[in-house]
mmCIF file of C-alpha atoms and ligand atoms in Angstrom:
data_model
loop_
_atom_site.group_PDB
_atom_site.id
_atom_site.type_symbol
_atom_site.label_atom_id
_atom_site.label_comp_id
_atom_site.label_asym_id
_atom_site.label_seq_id
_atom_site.Cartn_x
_atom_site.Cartn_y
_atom_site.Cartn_z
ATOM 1 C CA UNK B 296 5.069 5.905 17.217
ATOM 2 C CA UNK B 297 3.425 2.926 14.879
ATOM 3 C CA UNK B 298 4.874 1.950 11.717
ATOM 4 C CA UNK B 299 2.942 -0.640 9.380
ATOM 5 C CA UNK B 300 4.938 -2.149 7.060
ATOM 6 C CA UNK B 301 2.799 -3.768 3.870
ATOM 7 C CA UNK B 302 4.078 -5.904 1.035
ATOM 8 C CA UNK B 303 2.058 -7.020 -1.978
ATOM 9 C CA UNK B 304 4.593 -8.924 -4.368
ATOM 10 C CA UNK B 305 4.391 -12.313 -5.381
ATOM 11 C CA UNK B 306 8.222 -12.201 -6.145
ATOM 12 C CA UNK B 307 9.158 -12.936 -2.643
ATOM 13 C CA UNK B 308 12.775 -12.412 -2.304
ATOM 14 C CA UNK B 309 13.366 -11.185 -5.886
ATOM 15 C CA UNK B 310 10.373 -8.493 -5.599
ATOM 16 C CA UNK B 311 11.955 -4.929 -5.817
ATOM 17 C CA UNK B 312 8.703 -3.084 -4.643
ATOM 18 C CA UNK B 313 10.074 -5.498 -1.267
ATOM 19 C CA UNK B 314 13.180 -4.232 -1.177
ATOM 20 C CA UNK B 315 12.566 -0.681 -0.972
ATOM 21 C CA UNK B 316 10.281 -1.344 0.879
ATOM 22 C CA UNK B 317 12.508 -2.987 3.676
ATOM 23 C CA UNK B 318 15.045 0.234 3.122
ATOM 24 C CA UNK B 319 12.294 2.760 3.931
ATOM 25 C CA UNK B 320 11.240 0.939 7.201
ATOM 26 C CA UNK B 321 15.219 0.612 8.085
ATOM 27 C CA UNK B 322 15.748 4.410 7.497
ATOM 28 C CA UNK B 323 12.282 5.364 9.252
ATOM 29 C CA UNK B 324 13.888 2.760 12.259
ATOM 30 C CA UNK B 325 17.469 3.986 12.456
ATOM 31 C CA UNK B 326 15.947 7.626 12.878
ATOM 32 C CA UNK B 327 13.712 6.389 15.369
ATOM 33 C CA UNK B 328 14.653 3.692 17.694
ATOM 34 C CA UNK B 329 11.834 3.462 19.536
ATOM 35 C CA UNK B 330 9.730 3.261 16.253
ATOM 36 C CA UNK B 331 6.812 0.150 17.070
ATOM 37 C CA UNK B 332 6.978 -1.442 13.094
ATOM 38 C CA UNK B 333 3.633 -4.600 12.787
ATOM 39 C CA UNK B 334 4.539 -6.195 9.176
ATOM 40 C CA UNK B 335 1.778 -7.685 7.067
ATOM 41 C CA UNK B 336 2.350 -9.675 4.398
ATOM 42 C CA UNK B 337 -0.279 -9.904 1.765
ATOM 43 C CA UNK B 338 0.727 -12.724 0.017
ATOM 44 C CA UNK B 339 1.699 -14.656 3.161
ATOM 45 C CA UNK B 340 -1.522 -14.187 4.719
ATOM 46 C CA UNK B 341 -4.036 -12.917 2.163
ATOM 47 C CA UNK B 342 -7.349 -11.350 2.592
ATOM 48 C CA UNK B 343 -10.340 -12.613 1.289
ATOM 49 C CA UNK B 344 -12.259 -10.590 -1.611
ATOM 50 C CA UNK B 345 -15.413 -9.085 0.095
ATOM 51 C CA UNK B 346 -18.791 -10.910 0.108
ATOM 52 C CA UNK B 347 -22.261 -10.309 0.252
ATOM 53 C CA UNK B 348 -22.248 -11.736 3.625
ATOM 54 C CA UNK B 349 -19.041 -9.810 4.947
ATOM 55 C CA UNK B 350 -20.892 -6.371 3.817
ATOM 56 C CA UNK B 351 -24.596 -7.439 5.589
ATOM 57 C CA UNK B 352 -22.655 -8.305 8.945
ATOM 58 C CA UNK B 353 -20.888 -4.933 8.704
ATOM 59 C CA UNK B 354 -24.435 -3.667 8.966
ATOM 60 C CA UNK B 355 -25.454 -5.632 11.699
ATOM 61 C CA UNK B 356 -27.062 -8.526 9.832
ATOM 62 C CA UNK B 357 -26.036 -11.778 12.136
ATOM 63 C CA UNK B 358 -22.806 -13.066 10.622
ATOM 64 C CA UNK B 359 -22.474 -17.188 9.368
ATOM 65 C CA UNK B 360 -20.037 -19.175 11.497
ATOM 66 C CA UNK B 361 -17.843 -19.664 8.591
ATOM 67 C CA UNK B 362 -17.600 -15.618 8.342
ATOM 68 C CA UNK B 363 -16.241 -15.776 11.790
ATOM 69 C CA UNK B 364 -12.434 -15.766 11.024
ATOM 70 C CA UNK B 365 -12.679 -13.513 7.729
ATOM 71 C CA UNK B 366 -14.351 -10.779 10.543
ATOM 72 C CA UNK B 367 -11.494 -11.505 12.683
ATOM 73 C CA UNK B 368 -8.808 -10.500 9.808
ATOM 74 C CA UNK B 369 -10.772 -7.819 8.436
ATOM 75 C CA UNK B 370 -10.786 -6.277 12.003
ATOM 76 C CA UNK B 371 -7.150 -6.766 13.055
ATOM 77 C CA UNK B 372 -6.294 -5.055 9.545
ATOM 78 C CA UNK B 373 -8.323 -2.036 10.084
ATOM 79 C CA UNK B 374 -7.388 -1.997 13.610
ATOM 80 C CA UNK B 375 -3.556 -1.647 12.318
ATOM 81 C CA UNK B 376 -4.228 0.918 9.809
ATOM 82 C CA UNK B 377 -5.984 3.293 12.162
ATOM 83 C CA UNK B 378 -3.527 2.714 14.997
ATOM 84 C CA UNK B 379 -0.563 3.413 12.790
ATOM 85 C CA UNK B 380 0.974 7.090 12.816
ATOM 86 C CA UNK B 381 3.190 5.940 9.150
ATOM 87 C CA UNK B 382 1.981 3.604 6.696
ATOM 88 C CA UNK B 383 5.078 1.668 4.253
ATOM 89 C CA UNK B 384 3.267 0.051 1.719
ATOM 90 C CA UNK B 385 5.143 -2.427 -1.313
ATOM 91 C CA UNK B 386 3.034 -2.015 -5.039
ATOM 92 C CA UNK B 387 4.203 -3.986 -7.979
ATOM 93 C CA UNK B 388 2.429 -2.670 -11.064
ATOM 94 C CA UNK B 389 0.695 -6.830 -12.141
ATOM 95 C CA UNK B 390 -1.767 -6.026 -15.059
ATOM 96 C CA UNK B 391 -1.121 -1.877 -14.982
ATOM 97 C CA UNK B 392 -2.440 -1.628 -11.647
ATOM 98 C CA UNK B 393 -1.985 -3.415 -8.138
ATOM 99 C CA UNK B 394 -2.373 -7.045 -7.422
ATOM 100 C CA UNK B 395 -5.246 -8.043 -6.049
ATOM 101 C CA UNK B 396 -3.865 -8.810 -2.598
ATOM 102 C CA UNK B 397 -3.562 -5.234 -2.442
ATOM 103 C CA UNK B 398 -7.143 -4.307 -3.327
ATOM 104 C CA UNK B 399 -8.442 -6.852 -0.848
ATOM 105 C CA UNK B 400 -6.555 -5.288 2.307
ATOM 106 C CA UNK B 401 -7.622 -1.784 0.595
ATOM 107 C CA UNK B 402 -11.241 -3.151 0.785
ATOM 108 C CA UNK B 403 -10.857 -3.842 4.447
ATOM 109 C CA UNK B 404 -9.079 -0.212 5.447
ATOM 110 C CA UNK B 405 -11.343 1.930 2.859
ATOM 111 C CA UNK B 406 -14.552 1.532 5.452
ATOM 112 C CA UNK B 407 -17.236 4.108 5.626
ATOM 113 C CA UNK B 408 -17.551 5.696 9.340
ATOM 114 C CA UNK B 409 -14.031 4.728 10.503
ATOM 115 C CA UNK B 410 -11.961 6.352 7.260
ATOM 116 C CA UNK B 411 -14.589 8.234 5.262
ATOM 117 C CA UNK B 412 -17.637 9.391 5.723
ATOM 118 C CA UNK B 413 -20.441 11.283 3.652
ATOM 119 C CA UNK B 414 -20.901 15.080 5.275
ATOM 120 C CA UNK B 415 -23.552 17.712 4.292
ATOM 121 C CA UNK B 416 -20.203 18.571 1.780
ATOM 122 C CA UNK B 417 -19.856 15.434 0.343
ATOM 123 C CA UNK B 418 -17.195 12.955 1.155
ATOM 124 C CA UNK B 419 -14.884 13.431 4.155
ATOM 125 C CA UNK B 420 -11.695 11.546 4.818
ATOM 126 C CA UNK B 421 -11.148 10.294 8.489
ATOM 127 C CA UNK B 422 -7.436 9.199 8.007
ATOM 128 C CA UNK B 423 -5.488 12.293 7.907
ATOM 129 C CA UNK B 424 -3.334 11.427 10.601
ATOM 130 C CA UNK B 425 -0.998 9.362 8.686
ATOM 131 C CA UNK B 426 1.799 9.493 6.805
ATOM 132 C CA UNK B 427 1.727 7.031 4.008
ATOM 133 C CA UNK B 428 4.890 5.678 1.805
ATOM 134 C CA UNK B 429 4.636 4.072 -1.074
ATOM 135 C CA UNK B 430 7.489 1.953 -2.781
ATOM 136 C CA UNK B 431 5.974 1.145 -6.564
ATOM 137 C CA UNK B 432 7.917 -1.022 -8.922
ATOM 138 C CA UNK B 433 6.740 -1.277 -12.752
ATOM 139 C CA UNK B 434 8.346 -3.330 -15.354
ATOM 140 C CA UNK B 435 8.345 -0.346 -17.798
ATOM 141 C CA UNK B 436 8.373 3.055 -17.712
ATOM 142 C CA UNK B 437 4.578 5.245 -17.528
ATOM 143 C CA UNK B 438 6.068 8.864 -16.945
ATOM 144 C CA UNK B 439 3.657 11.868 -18.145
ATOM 145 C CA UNK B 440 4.374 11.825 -22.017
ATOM 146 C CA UNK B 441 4.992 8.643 -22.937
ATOM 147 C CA UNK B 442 2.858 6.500 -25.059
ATOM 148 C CA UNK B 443 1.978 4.386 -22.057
ATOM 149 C CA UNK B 444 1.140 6.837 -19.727
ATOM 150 C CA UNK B 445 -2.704 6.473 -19.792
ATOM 151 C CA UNK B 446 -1.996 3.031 -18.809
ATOM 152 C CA UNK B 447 -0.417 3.591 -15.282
ATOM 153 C CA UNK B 448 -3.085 2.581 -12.353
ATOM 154 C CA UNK B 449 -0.681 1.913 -9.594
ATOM 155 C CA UNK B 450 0.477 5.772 -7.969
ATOM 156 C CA UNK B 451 -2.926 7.317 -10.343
ATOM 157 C CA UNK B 452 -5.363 4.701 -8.504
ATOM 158 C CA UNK B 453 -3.155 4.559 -4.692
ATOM 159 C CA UNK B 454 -3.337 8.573 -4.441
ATOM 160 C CA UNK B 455 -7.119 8.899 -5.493
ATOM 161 C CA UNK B 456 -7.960 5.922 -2.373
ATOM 162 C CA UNK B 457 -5.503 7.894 0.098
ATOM 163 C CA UNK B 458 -6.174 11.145 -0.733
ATOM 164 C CA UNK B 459 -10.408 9.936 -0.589
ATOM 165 C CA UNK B 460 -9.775 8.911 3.326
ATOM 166 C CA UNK B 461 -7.780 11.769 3.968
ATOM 167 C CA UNK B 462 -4.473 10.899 3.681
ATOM 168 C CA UNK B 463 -2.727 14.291 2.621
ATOM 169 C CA UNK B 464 1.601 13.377 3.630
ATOM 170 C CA UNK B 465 1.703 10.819 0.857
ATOM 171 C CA UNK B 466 4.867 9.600 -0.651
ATOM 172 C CA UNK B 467 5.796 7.464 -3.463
ATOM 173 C CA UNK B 468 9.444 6.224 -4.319
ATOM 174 C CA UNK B 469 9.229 4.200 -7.649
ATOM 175 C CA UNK B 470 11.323 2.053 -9.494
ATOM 176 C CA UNK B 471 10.530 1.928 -13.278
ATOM 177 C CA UNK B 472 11.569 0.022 -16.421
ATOM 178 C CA UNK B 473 13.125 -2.895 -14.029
ATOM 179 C CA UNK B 474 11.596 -5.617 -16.750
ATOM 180 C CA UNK B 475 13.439 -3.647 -19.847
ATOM 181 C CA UNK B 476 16.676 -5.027 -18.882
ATOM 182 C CA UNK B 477 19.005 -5.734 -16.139
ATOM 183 C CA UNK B 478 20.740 -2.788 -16.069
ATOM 184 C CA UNK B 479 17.677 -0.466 -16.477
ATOM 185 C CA UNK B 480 16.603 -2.838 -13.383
ATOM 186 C CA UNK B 481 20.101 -2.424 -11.412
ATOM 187 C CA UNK B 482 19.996 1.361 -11.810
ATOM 188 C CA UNK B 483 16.222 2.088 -11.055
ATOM 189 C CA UNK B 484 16.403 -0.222 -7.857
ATOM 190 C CA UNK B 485 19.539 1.773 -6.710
ATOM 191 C CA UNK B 486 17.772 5.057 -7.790
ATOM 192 C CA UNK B 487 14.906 3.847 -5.619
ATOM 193 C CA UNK B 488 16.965 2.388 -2.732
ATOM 194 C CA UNK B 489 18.847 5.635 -2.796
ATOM 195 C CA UNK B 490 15.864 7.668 -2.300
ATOM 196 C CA UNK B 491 14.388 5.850 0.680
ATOM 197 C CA UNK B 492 18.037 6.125 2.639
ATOM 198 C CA UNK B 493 17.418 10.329 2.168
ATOM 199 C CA UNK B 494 13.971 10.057 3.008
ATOM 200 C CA UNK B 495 12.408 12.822 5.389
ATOM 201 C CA UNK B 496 12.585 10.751 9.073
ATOM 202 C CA UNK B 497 10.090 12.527 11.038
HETATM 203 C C1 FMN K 72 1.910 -10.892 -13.062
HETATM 204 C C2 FMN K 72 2.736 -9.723 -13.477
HETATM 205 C C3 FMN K 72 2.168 -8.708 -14.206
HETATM 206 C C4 FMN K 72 2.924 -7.623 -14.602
HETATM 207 N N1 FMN K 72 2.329 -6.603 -15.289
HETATM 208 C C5 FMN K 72 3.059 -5.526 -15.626
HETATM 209 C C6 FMN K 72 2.462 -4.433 -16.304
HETATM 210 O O1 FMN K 72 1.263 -4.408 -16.596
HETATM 211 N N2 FMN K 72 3.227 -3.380 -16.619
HETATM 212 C C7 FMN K 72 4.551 -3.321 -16.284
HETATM 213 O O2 FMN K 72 5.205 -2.327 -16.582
HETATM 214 N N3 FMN K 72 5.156 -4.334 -15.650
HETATM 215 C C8 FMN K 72 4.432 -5.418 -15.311
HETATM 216 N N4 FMN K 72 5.023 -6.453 -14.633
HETATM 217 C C9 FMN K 72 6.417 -6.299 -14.223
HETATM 218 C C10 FMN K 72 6.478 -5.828 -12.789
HETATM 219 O O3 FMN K 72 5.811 -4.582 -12.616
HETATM 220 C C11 FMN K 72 7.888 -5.699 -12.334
HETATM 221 O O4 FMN K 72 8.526 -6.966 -12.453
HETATM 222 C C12 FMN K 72 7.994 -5.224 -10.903
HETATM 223 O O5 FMN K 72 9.330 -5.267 -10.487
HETATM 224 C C13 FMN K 72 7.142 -6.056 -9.975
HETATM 225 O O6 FMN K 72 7.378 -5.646 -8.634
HETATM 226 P P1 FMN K 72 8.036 -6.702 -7.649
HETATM 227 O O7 FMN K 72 9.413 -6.962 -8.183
HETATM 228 O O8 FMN K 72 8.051 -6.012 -6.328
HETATM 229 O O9 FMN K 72 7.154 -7.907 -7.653
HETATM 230 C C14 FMN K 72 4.284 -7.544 -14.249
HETATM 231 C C15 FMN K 72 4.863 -8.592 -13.510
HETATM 232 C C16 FMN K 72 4.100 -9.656 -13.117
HETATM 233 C C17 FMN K 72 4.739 -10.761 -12.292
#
């Protein structure tokens, strides 16, 4: 079994969306041993946005030399995506939705023929055969009925991409209201932390 572990924050070690993370891949690891986890780190080793030129040479059109690596890293990530049977993923809310490192390895993975495809039916997702976890940490708090709640793009925009490739066992485990004050912060993050030690292991 594959496990690929993503992180997105910019916080490094004081990112929370990192730290539950972390505790999700331990639990999925202590219930399975033998578990085979690849860690990316966004912000370590970002992706490039997508160009004209990346999206021609996806199509066959003869790639520039400088394009060379960016094809490289664009494969390897969709390479680990497909491979993986359970996909861990860290999302800070930055701006009410995901930071961009996030959207560029999403550009890479959402790729028409290998994780979607248009049928006589419409769309079809190709990625079904994943489980995906998400660990989202927001500053505030965006639950149905409060004022803010139109303004949450993080699970809203995450589940409408998964659920489009075909993703159907997906999980989120948030953390909200960690910027309102350090207790509101202590409490969500052991709320959250709690959660990913009874997650479901299989
Ligand atoms: C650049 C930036 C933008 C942020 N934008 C928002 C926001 O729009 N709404 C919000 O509730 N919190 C916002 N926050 C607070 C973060 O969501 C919060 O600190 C969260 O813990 C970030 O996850 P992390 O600790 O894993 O990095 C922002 C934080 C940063 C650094």
């Amino acid at each position: 079994m594959k496990l690929l572990h993503i992180d997105s924050s910019v916080l490094g070690p004081h990112s929370v969306s990192r730290q539950v993370s972390a505790a999700i891949v331990d639990r999925l690891r202590q219930a399975s041993p033998s578990l085979e986890v690849v860690y990316r780190d966004l912000t370590e080793a970002p992706l490039a946005h997508l160009s004209g030129s990346h999206l021609a040479a996806a199509q066959g059109a003869p790639p520039p030399a400088e394009l060379g690596s960016d094809l490289a890293a664009s494969k390897a990530a969709l390479d680990e995506f497909l491979s993986a049977d359970t996909v861990v993923i860290g999302a800070p809310m930055y701006n009410f939705t995901i930071p961009s490192q996030l959207k560029a390895w999403i550009d890479r993975i959402a790729v028409r023929g290998k994780t979607f495809r248009y049928g006589p039916n419409g769309p079809e997702g190709l990625a079904g055969n994943k489980r995906v976890i998400v660990a989202i940490s927001r500053g505030g708090f965006y639950g149905a009925g409060t004022p803010t709640a139109a303004l949450e793009h993080v699970e809203t925009y995450l589940r409408s991409v998964f659920s489009f490739i075909g993703v159907t066992r997906l999980e989120f485990i948030s953390a909200d209201g960690v910027q309102v004050g350090p207790e509101h912060r202590e409490k969500a993050l052991a709320t959250a932390l709690e959660a990913a030690t009874n997650l479901y292991a299989a």
